[in-house]
Amino acid sequence: MNGASTYSGLVDNAFWFILGSSLIMLVGITLTLIYFLVKYRRSKNPNPAQIEDNRKLELLWTVLPTILVMVMFYYGWAGFKVMRDTPDDAMEIIVNARMWSWSFQYPDGSQSAELYVPTGQPISLKLRSADVIHSFFVPEFRLKEDCMPGRENHAWFETTRDGTFDIFCAEYCGDLHSQMLSKVVSLPPAEFDRWLVDNASNISPEFLLQVKGCNACHSVDGRKGIGPTYKGLFGKTETVVTDGEVRQVVVDEAYIRHSILEPQADIVQGFDPVMPPMKDQISPEEIDILIEYIKLLK
Ligand code: CUA
């Protein structure tokens, strides 16, 4: 039952306190009810008494519940404060949610489909979504935070032991919502460092879009920028201007590759020819990563 993050105990405190006091009240109220039912039954008390106000009693049933809910508030606040206060030395990992998968991007720009972290190191999460609202939920860490399109949410955690922990999506997001699963893998720091070295070649497309400057002009969510959006691009029929001639092309891998290397060759109608050629600035492998990513942006 114990959680696996440094603050899970604080969340549990609030939970157990509320559950415990509710149980005590449920039992107490039910017993009192039964006692009164028997003691003041009609055969014994044919004439109901008319009770005037009772200061002491009224004060008691106002003050006691107030104290009780203030204690509940205290436990809730104590946990909330810690959960919202990211330590300065936290390692930053970007969580990318999309229909219907998770990907995690590390400070070196590499990515993985499962979230690897070193045990005992605070992890700061930047939560993003490529499409609709998802919710990043790790029950064993007592951590749940929404991933919203068009804005960035924050959360943090620090694991207390090595292990593998489930990740769920906790916001209904379409057909495969229930299968939007992944894992947190918490490793001893030295093992994590080795894993990160092995993972370095799995460059994240989101990282590429940023370091190559693509996202300055091309959106991934359908917004019109200086260049066409990547959303819904793959397989689409596009009207382009080639050597002054208007023609139709179907966007496939070859077209995207050519348009990255030689952007001036085919200019999509309605856009200015302002993209610099990427010939010497991007590798064939990096282009493949981007093409696979664009295919996902339906
Ligand atoms: Cu993503 Cu539910």
Short mmCIF file of C-alpha atoms and ligand atoms in Angstrom, two decimals:
data_model
loop_
_atom_site.label_atom_id
_atom_site.label_comp_id
_atom_site.label_asym_id
_atom_site.label_seq_id
_atom_site.Cartn_x
_atom_site.Cartn_y
_atom_site.Cartn_z
CA MET A 1 0.00 0.00 0.00
CA ASN A 2 2.97 2.30 0.51
CA GLY A 3 3.57 4.68 -2.38
CA ALA A 4 6.85 4.94 -4.21
CA SER A 5 7.43 8.69 -4.26
CA THR A 6 8.78 10.97 -1.53
CA TYR A 7 5.43 12.70 -1.12
CA SER A 8 3.10 9.70 -1.48
CA GLY A 9 2.95 9.40 2.33
CA LEU A 10 1.58 12.96 2.58
CA VAL A 11 -1.21 12.18 0.12
CA ASP A 12 -1.97 8.98 2.02
CA ASN A 13 -2.14 10.91 5.32
CA ALA A 14 -4.94 13.09 3.96
CA PHE A 15 -6.69 10.04 2.51
CA TRP A 16 -6.51 7.95 5.70
CA PHE A 17 -7.50 10.85 7.93
CA ILE A 18 -10.60 11.60 5.85
CA LEU A 19 -11.48 7.91 5.52
CA GLY A 20 -10.91 7.29 9.25
CA SER A 21 -12.93 10.25 10.50
CA SER A 22 -15.74 9.42 8.03
CA LEU A 23 -15.83 5.83 9.31
CA ILE A 24 -15.93 6.94 12.96
CA MET A 25 -18.79 9.31 12.16
CA LEU A 26 -20.68 6.72 10.12
CA VAL A 27 -20.50 4.19 12.95
CA GLY A 28 -21.19 6.82 15.66
CA ILE A 29 -24.18 8.33 13.86
CA THR A 30 -25.65 4.93 13.00
CA LEU A 31 -25.33 3.68 16.61
CA THR A 32 -26.85 6.90 17.98
CA LEU A 33 -29.70 6.60 15.48
CA ILE A 34 -30.45 3.03 16.55
CA TYR A 35 -30.22 3.95 20.23
CA PHE A 36 -32.66 6.86 19.80
CA LEU A 37 -35.02 4.70 17.71
CA VAL A 38 -35.25 2.23 20.54
CA LYS A 39 -35.21 4.64 23.47
CA TYR A 40 -37.80 7.09 22.10
CA ARG A 41 -40.06 4.58 20.35
CA ARG A 42 -43.74 5.51 20.22
CA SER A 43 -44.97 2.86 22.69
CA LYS A 44 -42.72 4.35 25.39
CA ASN A 45 -43.15 8.02 24.41
CA PRO A 46 -46.61 8.58 22.97
CA ASN A 47 -46.27 12.40 23.25
CA PRO A 48 -43.23 13.89 21.46
CA ALA A 49 -41.35 16.50 23.49
CA GLN A 50 -40.98 20.05 22.12
CA ILE A 51 -37.29 20.95 22.50
CA GLU A 52 -36.28 24.64 22.56
CA ASP A 53 -32.79 25.74 21.50
CA ASN A 54 -29.75 24.38 23.31
CA ARG A 55 -26.76 26.74 23.17
CA LYS A 56 -24.19 24.23 24.35
CA LEU A 57 -25.26 21.59 21.85
CA GLU A 58 -25.43 24.05 18.96
CA LEU A 59 -21.99 25.39 19.77
CA LEU A 60 -20.62 21.87 19.99
CA TRP A 61 -21.96 20.75 16.62
CA THR A 62 -20.64 23.88 14.95
CA VAL A 63 -17.18 23.94 16.50
CA LEU A 64 -16.34 20.23 16.30
CA PRO A 65 -17.04 19.80 12.55
CA THR A 66 -15.18 23.07 11.86
CA ILE A 67 -12.11 21.73 13.64
CA LEU A 68 -12.48 18.44 11.80
CA VAL A 69 -12.61 19.98 8.31
CA MET A 70 -9.73 22.34 9.20
CA VAL A 71 -7.60 19.30 10.10
CA MET A 72 -8.62 17.70 6.78
CA PHE A 73 -7.63 20.92 5.03
CA TYR A 74 -4.30 20.92 6.84
CA TYR A 75 -3.41 17.41 5.67
CA GLY A 76 -4.51 18.21 2.12
CA TRP A 77 -2.58 21.47 2.07
CA ALA A 78 0.58 19.93 3.53
CA GLY A 79 0.70 17.39 0.68
CA PHE A 80 -0.37 19.83 -2.03
CA LYS A 81 2.33 22.35 -1.09
CA VAL A 82 5.09 19.77 -1.46
CA MET A 83 3.66 18.46 -4.75
CA ARG A 84 3.55 21.95 -6.30
CA ASP A 85 7.03 22.95 -5.15
CA THR A 86 9.58 21.45 -7.57
CA PRO A 87 13.10 21.14 -6.07
CA ASP A 88 15.73 23.29 -7.81
CA ASP A 89 18.01 20.36 -8.61
CA ALA A 90 15.29 18.41 -10.45
CA MET A 91 16.10 16.80 -13.79
CA GLU A 92 13.75 18.04 -16.50
CA ILE A 93 11.84 15.52 -18.63
CA ILE A 94 9.20 16.45 -21.20
CA VAL A 95 6.07 14.29 -21.31
CA ASN A 96 4.44 14.23 -24.76
CA ALA A 97 0.92 12.80 -24.82
CA ARG A 98 -0.95 12.02 -28.02
CA MET A 99 -3.80 9.78 -29.12
CA TRP A 100 -2.87 7.16 -27.87
CA SER A 101 0.65 6.94 -26.61
CA TRP A 102 3.21 8.55 -24.35
CA SER A 103 6.74 9.62 -25.17
CA PHE A 104 9.33 11.04 -22.82
CA GLN A 105 12.12 13.39 -23.80
CA TYR A 106 15.33 13.65 -21.78
CA PRO A 107 17.69 16.64 -21.42
CA ASP A 108 20.00 15.24 -24.14
CA GLY A 109 17.13 15.28 -26.67
CA SER A 110 16.68 11.51 -26.71
CA GLN A 111 13.28 9.96 -26.15
CA SER A 112 11.67 6.73 -24.99
CA ALA A 113 8.19 5.24 -24.79
CA GLU A 114 8.70 4.29 -21.13
CA LEU A 115 9.82 6.82 -18.57
CA TYR A 116 13.28 5.97 -17.18
CA VAL A 117 14.44 7.82 -14.07
CA PRO A 118 17.23 7.50 -11.51
CA THR A 119 15.97 6.48 -8.07
CA GLY A 120 16.24 9.23 -5.47
CA GLN A 121 16.58 12.07 -7.97
CA PRO A 122 13.86 14.74 -8.22
CA ILE A 123 12.30 14.72 -11.70
CA SER A 124 10.56 17.78 -13.06
CA LEU A 125 7.91 16.99 -15.68
CA LYS A 126 6.77 19.36 -18.42
CA LEU A 127 3.49 17.93 -19.62
CA ARG A 128 2.32 18.55 -23.19
CA SER A 129 -0.29 17.20 -25.55
CA ALA A 130 -0.26 17.06 -29.35
CA ASP A 131 -4.04 16.77 -29.68
CA VAL A 132 -6.67 16.49 -26.92
CA ILE A 133 -6.58 16.54 -23.12
CA HIS A 134 -4.87 13.53 -21.53
CA SER A 135 -3.97 12.99 -17.91
CA PHE A 136 -0.64 11.58 -16.74
CA PHE A 137 -1.39 9.29 -13.82
CA VAL A 138 1.07 7.20 -11.78
CA PRO A 139 -0.98 5.73 -8.92
CA GLU A 140 2.04 4.51 -6.94
CA PHE A 141 3.50 8.03 -6.89
CA ARG A 142 0.07 9.56 -6.05
CA LEU A 143 0.73 11.76 -9.09
CA LYS A 144 -1.90 12.88 -11.59
CA GLU A 145 -1.65 15.92 -13.85
CA ASP A 146 -3.41 16.85 -17.11
CA CYS A 147 -1.64 17.19 -20.46
CA MET A 148 -3.36 19.99 -22.37
CA PRO A 149 -3.03 21.02 -26.02
CA GLY A 150 -1.64 24.53 -26.38
CA ARG A 151 -0.24 24.89 -22.88
CA GLU A 152 2.33 23.27 -20.62
CA ASN A 153 1.59 21.79 -17.21
CA HIS A 154 4.11 20.96 -14.52
CA ALA A 155 4.56 18.24 -11.96
CA TRP A 156 7.45 16.57 -10.19
CA PHE A 157 8.30 13.43 -8.27
CA GLU A 158 11.19 11.60 -6.70
CA THR A 159 11.12 7.81 -6.42
CA THR A 160 12.01 6.15 -3.11
CA ARG A 161 12.91 2.73 -4.52
CA ASP A 162 13.94 0.96 -7.71
CA GLY A 163 11.10 -0.64 -9.62
CA THR A 164 8.59 -0.47 -12.43
CA PHE A 165 5.39 1.52 -11.94
CA ASP A 166 2.27 1.80 -14.11
CA ILE A 167 1.35 4.92 -16.04
CA PHE A 168 -2.28 5.42 -17.02
CA CYS A 169 -4.12 8.07 -18.98
CA ALA A 170 -6.79 9.35 -16.59
CA GLU A 171 -8.78 11.55 -18.98
CA TYR A 172 -11.07 9.99 -21.57
CA CYS A 173 -9.40 10.78 -24.89
CA GLY A 174 -11.06 8.60 -27.52
CA ASP A 175 -11.17 5.02 -28.78
CA LEU A 176 -7.91 3.70 -27.33
CA HIS A 177 -7.91 5.72 -24.09
CA SER A 178 -7.89 2.53 -22.01
CA GLN A 179 -4.79 1.31 -23.83
CA MET A 180 -2.84 4.52 -23.38
CA LEU A 181 -0.48 2.83 -20.93
CA SER A 182 3.19 2.98 -20.16
CA LYS A 183 5.62 2.44 -17.28
CA VAL A 184 8.01 4.37 -15.10
CA VAL A 185 11.26 2.46 -14.69
CA SER A 186 13.26 3.67 -11.70
CA LEU A 187 16.89 2.53 -11.82
CA PRO A 188 19.90 3.01 -9.52
CA PRO A 189 21.61 6.24 -10.74
CA ALA A 190 24.65 4.50 -12.26
CA GLU A 191 22.41 2.13 -14.21
CA PHE A 192 20.27 5.05 -15.36
CA ASP A 193 23.37 6.85 -16.66
CA ARG A 194 24.28 3.77 -18.70
CA TRP A 195 20.73 3.54 -20.02
CA LEU A 196 20.79 7.20 -21.05
CA VAL A 197 24.01 6.65 -23.04
CA ASP A 198 22.39 3.69 -24.84
CA ASN A 199 19.28 5.75 -25.51
CA ALA A 200 21.16 8.73 -26.98
CA SER A 201 20.48 7.67 -30.59
CA ASN A 202 16.69 7.68 -30.10
CA ILE A 203 16.34 11.35 -30.89
CA SER A 204 12.91 12.78 -30.14
CA PRO A 205 11.10 14.36 -33.12
CA GLU A 206 9.86 17.15 -30.83
CA PHE A 207 13.49 17.87 -29.95
CA LEU A 208 14.47 17.93 -33.65
CA LEU A 209 11.63 20.30 -34.53
CA GLN A 210 12.98 22.64 -31.90
CA VAL A 211 16.74 22.48 -32.51
CA LYS A 212 16.34 22.59 -36.31
CA GLY A 213 13.97 25.55 -35.98
CA CYS A 214 11.08 23.86 -37.83
CA ASN A 215 8.51 24.67 -35.18
CA ALA A 216 9.05 28.40 -35.58
CA CYS A 217 7.03 28.24 -38.83
CA HIS A 218 5.28 24.84 -38.88
CA SER A 219 2.72 23.92 -36.25
CA VAL A 220 1.80 20.37 -35.23
CA ASP A 221 -1.77 21.22 -34.20
CA GLY A 222 -3.27 22.63 -37.42
CA ARG A 223 -2.53 26.31 -36.76
CA LYS A 224 -1.49 28.17 -39.90
CA GLY A 225 2.03 29.53 -39.50
CA ILE A 226 4.60 31.00 -41.86
CA GLY A 227 4.65 27.52 -43.35
CA PRO A 228 1.98 24.80 -43.61
CA THR A 229 1.08 22.81 -40.50
CA TYR A 230 2.29 19.21 -40.14
CA LYS A 231 -1.08 18.09 -38.86
CA GLY A 232 -2.92 16.05 -41.47
CA LEU A 233 -0.10 16.71 -43.95
CA PHE A 234 0.90 13.15 -44.80
CA GLY A 235 -1.18 11.69 -47.63
CA LYS A 236 -2.84 15.04 -48.35
CA THR A 237 -3.11 16.47 -51.86
CA GLU A 238 -1.35 19.82 -51.89
CA THR A 239 -1.38 22.53 -54.52
CA VAL A 240 2.20 23.69 -55.13
CA VAL A 241 4.02 26.05 -57.41
CA THR A 242 6.96 24.41 -59.20
CA ASP A 243 9.06 26.67 -61.46
CA GLY A 244 6.14 29.06 -61.77
CA GLU A 245 3.72 26.27 -62.66
CA VAL A 246 0.80 25.30 -60.43
CA ARG A 247 0.41 21.53 -59.94
CA GLN A 248 -1.07 19.01 -57.53
CA VAL A 249 1.08 16.67 -55.46
CA VAL A 250 0.27 13.95 -52.96
CA VAL A 251 2.39 14.39 -49.84
CA ASP A 252 4.48 11.22 -49.42
CA GLU A 253 7.88 10.44 -47.95
CA ALA A 254 9.76 11.50 -51.08
CA TYR A 255 7.92 14.84 -51.21
CA ILE A 256 8.64 15.61 -47.55
CA ARG A 257 12.30 14.64 -47.87
CA HIS A 258 12.69 16.80 -50.96
CA SER A 259 10.85 19.72 -49.37
CA ILE A 260 13.15 19.65 -46.35
CA LEU A 261 16.33 19.50 -48.44
CA GLU A 262 15.17 21.84 -51.24
CA PRO A 263 12.26 23.86 -49.86
CA GLN A 264 12.23 26.27 -52.82
CA ALA A 265 11.52 23.51 -55.37
CA ASP A 266 7.78 23.21 -54.59
CA ILE A 267 6.12 26.11 -52.80
CA VAL A 268 2.71 25.35 -51.36
CA GLN A 269 0.18 27.80 -52.71
CA GLY A 270 -0.59 30.61 -50.30
CA PHE A 271 2.83 30.56 -48.63
CA ASP A 272 5.97 32.60 -49.22
CA PRO A 273 9.23 30.95 -50.33
CA VAL A 274 11.11 31.77 -47.12
CA MET A 275 12.40 28.42 -45.84
CA PRO A 276 16.17 27.97 -45.98
CA PRO A 277 17.42 24.76 -47.60
CA MET A 278 18.30 22.22 -44.87
CA LYS A 279 20.71 20.23 -47.06
CA ASP A 280 23.76 20.63 -44.82
CA GLN A 281 21.86 20.93 -41.56
CA ILE A 282 19.98 17.69 -41.20
CA SER A 283 20.96 14.04 -41.59
CA PRO A 284 18.96 11.42 -43.56
CA GLU A 285 18.28 9.62 -40.24
CA GLU A 286 16.90 12.81 -38.71
CA ILE A 287 14.64 13.32 -41.74
CA ASP A 288 13.33 9.75 -41.29
CA ILE A 289 12.48 10.53 -37.66
CA LEU A 290 10.56 13.64 -38.74
CA ILE A 291 8.70 11.78 -41.51
CA GLU A 292 7.59 9.06 -39.07
CA TYR A 293 6.46 11.78 -36.68
CA ILE A 294 4.52 13.70 -39.35
CA LYS A 295 2.74 10.44 -40.30
CA LEU A 296 1.45 10.28 -36.71
CA LEU A 297 -0.04 13.77 -36.84
CA LYS A 298 -3.33 12.84 -38.44
CU1 CUA B 1 -5.09 9.81 -23.32
CU2 CUA B 1 -7.03 9.07 -22.18
#
